[in-house]
Amino acid sequence: MTKYGNKGRDSGISMYEIRDDGIVVQFSTGAIYLYTNASAGVANIEKMKKLAIRGEGLNSFIMKHVKTKFAAKLN
């Protein structure tokens, strides 16, 4: 997993892993979720990948658009 940039210094995201068909997100609480093209939609996943790489805005995007659209909780 890759450390999230957290440019705003107030994100609830700590790590992420980009996959071909989705993204794994680890929140600062330790919870890890898998979001996939099938569960959250291709456009949302592509946006999440861009935000993760940028290190800004991912937590807000998840809370507003895909909060419950995860494929699995991994821990």
PDB file of C-alpha atoms in Angstrom:
ATOM      1  CA  MET A   1       0.000   0.000   0.000  1.00  0.00           C
ATOM      2  CA  THR A   2       1.054   3.580  -0.635  1.00  0.00           C
ATOM      3  CA  LYS A   3       0.986   6.297   2.015  1.00  0.00           C
ATOM      4  CA  TYR A   4      -1.682   8.884   1.232  1.00  0.00           C
ATOM      5  CA  GLY A   5      -0.241  12.381   0.692  1.00  0.00           C
ATOM      6  CA  ASN A   6      -2.810  14.158   2.888  1.00  0.00           C
ATOM      7  CA  LYS A   7      -1.936  17.601   1.538  1.00  0.00           C
ATOM      8  CA  GLY A   8      -4.815  19.157   3.463  1.00  0.00           C
ATOM      9  CA  ARG A   9      -3.484  17.642   6.716  1.00  0.00           C
ATOM     10  CA  ASP A  10      -6.975  16.645   7.837  1.00  0.00           C
ATOM     11  CA  SER A  11      -7.796  13.510   5.862  1.00  0.00           C
ATOM     12  CA  GLY A  12      -9.279  10.352   7.283  1.00  0.00           C
ATOM     13  CA  ILE A  13      -7.228   8.335   4.761  1.00  0.00           C
ATOM     14  CA  SER A  14      -3.829   6.886   5.630  1.00  0.00           C
ATOM     15  CA  MET A  15      -2.970   4.446   2.805  1.00  0.00           C
ATOM     16  CA  TYR A  16      -4.246   3.303  -0.587  1.00  0.00           C
ATOM     17  CA  GLU A  17      -3.545   0.692  -3.242  1.00  0.00           C
ATOM     18  CA  ILE A  18      -4.561   1.184  -6.852  1.00  0.00           C
ATOM     19  CA  ARG A  19      -5.701  -1.932  -8.700  1.00  0.00           C
ATOM     20  CA  ASP A  20      -6.708  -2.414 -12.316  1.00  0.00           C
ATOM     21  CA  ASP A  21     -10.397  -2.685 -11.444  1.00  0.00           C
ATOM     22  CA  GLY A  22     -10.537  -0.698  -8.221  1.00  0.00           C
ATOM     23  CA  ILE A  23      -8.835   0.860  -5.236  1.00  0.00           C
ATOM     24  CA  VAL A  24      -8.185  -0.283  -1.681  1.00  0.00           C
ATOM     25  CA  VAL A  25      -8.420   2.477   0.920  1.00  0.00           C
ATOM     26  CA  GLN A  26      -7.170   2.322   4.492  1.00  0.00           C
ATOM     27  CA  PHE A  27      -8.750   4.895   6.765  1.00  0.00           C
ATOM     28  CA  SER A  28      -6.955   6.423   9.734  1.00  0.00           C
ATOM     29  CA  THR A  29      -9.155   4.251  11.971  1.00  0.00           C
ATOM     30  CA  GLY A  30      -7.422   1.203  10.505  1.00  0.00           C
ATOM     31  CA  ALA A  31     -10.485   0.067   8.538  1.00  0.00           C
ATOM     32  CA  ILE A  32      -9.645  -1.125   5.017  1.00  0.00           C
ATOM     33  CA  TYR A  33     -12.187  -1.133   2.189  1.00  0.00           C
ATOM     34  CA  LEU A  34     -12.070  -2.343  -1.393  1.00  0.00           C
ATOM     35  CA  TYR A  35     -13.963  -0.237  -3.928  1.00  0.00           C
ATOM     36  CA  THR A  36     -14.305  -1.735  -7.405  1.00  0.00           C
ATOM     37  CA  ASN A  37     -15.602  -0.701 -10.802  1.00  0.00           C
ATOM     38  CA  ALA A  38     -18.524  -3.063 -10.223  1.00  0.00           C
ATOM     39  CA  SER A  39     -19.392  -1.745  -6.748  1.00  0.00           C
ATOM     40  CA  ALA A  40     -18.835   2.000  -7.149  1.00  0.00           C
ATOM     41  CA  GLY A  41     -18.814   2.585 -10.917  1.00  0.00           C
ATOM     42  CA  VAL A  42     -15.927   3.132 -13.301  1.00  0.00           C
ATOM     43  CA  ALA A  43     -16.148   6.942 -13.243  1.00  0.00           C
ATOM     44  CA  ASN A  44     -16.051   7.036  -9.430  1.00  0.00           C
ATOM     45  CA  ILE A  45     -13.107   4.640  -9.256  1.00  0.00           C
ATOM     46  CA  GLU A  46     -11.124   6.626 -11.813  1.00  0.00           C
ATOM     47  CA  LYS A  47     -11.789   9.823  -9.837  1.00  0.00           C
ATOM     48  CA  MET A  48     -10.731   8.108  -6.608  1.00  0.00           C
ATOM     49  CA  LYS A  49      -7.490   6.935  -8.204  1.00  0.00           C
ATOM     50  CA  LYS A  50      -6.676  10.474  -9.352  1.00  0.00           C
ATOM     51  CA  LEU A  51      -7.443  11.940  -5.937  1.00  0.00           C
ATOM     52  CA  ALA A  52      -5.344   9.261  -4.221  1.00  0.00           C
ATOM     53  CA  ILE A  53      -2.351  10.015  -6.434  1.00  0.00           C
ATOM     54  CA  ARG A  54      -2.848  13.747  -5.919  1.00  0.00           C
ATOM     55  CA  GLY A  55      -3.008  13.222  -2.152  1.00  0.00           C
ATOM     56  CA  GLU A  56      -5.976  15.477  -1.651  1.00  0.00           C
ATOM     57  CA  GLY A  57      -9.772  15.205  -1.605  1.00  0.00           C
ATOM     58  CA  LEU A  58     -10.178  11.429  -1.469  1.00  0.00           C
ATOM     59  CA  ASN A  59     -11.848  11.227   1.933  1.00  0.00           C
ATOM     60  CA  SER A  60     -14.360  13.950   1.036  1.00  0.00           C
ATOM     61  CA  PHE A  61     -15.150  12.275  -2.280  1.00  0.00           C
ATOM     62  CA  ILE A  62     -15.716   8.914  -0.593  1.00  0.00           C
ATOM     63  CA  MET A  63     -18.008  10.423   2.056  1.00  0.00           C
ATOM     64  CA  LYS A  64     -20.080  12.307  -0.536  1.00  0.00           C
ATOM     65  CA  HIS A  65     -20.262   9.794  -3.387  1.00  0.00           C
ATOM     66  CA  VAL A  66     -19.263   6.192  -2.611  1.00  0.00           C
ATOM     67  CA  LYS A  67     -19.335   5.700   1.166  1.00  0.00           C
ATOM     68  CA  THR A  68     -21.393   2.488   1.129  1.00  0.00           C
ATOM     69  CA  LYS A  69     -20.514   1.374  -2.408  1.00  0.00           C
ATOM     70  CA  PHE A  70     -17.557  -0.778  -1.366  1.00  0.00           C
ATOM     71  CA  ALA A  71     -17.149  -4.354  -2.577  1.00  0.00           C
ATOM     72  CA  ALA A  72     -15.641  -5.643   0.672  1.00  0.00           C
ATOM     73  CA  LYS A  73     -14.328  -4.647   4.066  1.00  0.00           C
ATOM     74  CA  LEU A  74     -10.916  -6.260   4.244  1.00  0.00           C
ATOM     75  CA  ASN A  75     -10.359  -6.244   7.996  1.00  0.00           C
TER      76      ASN A  75
END
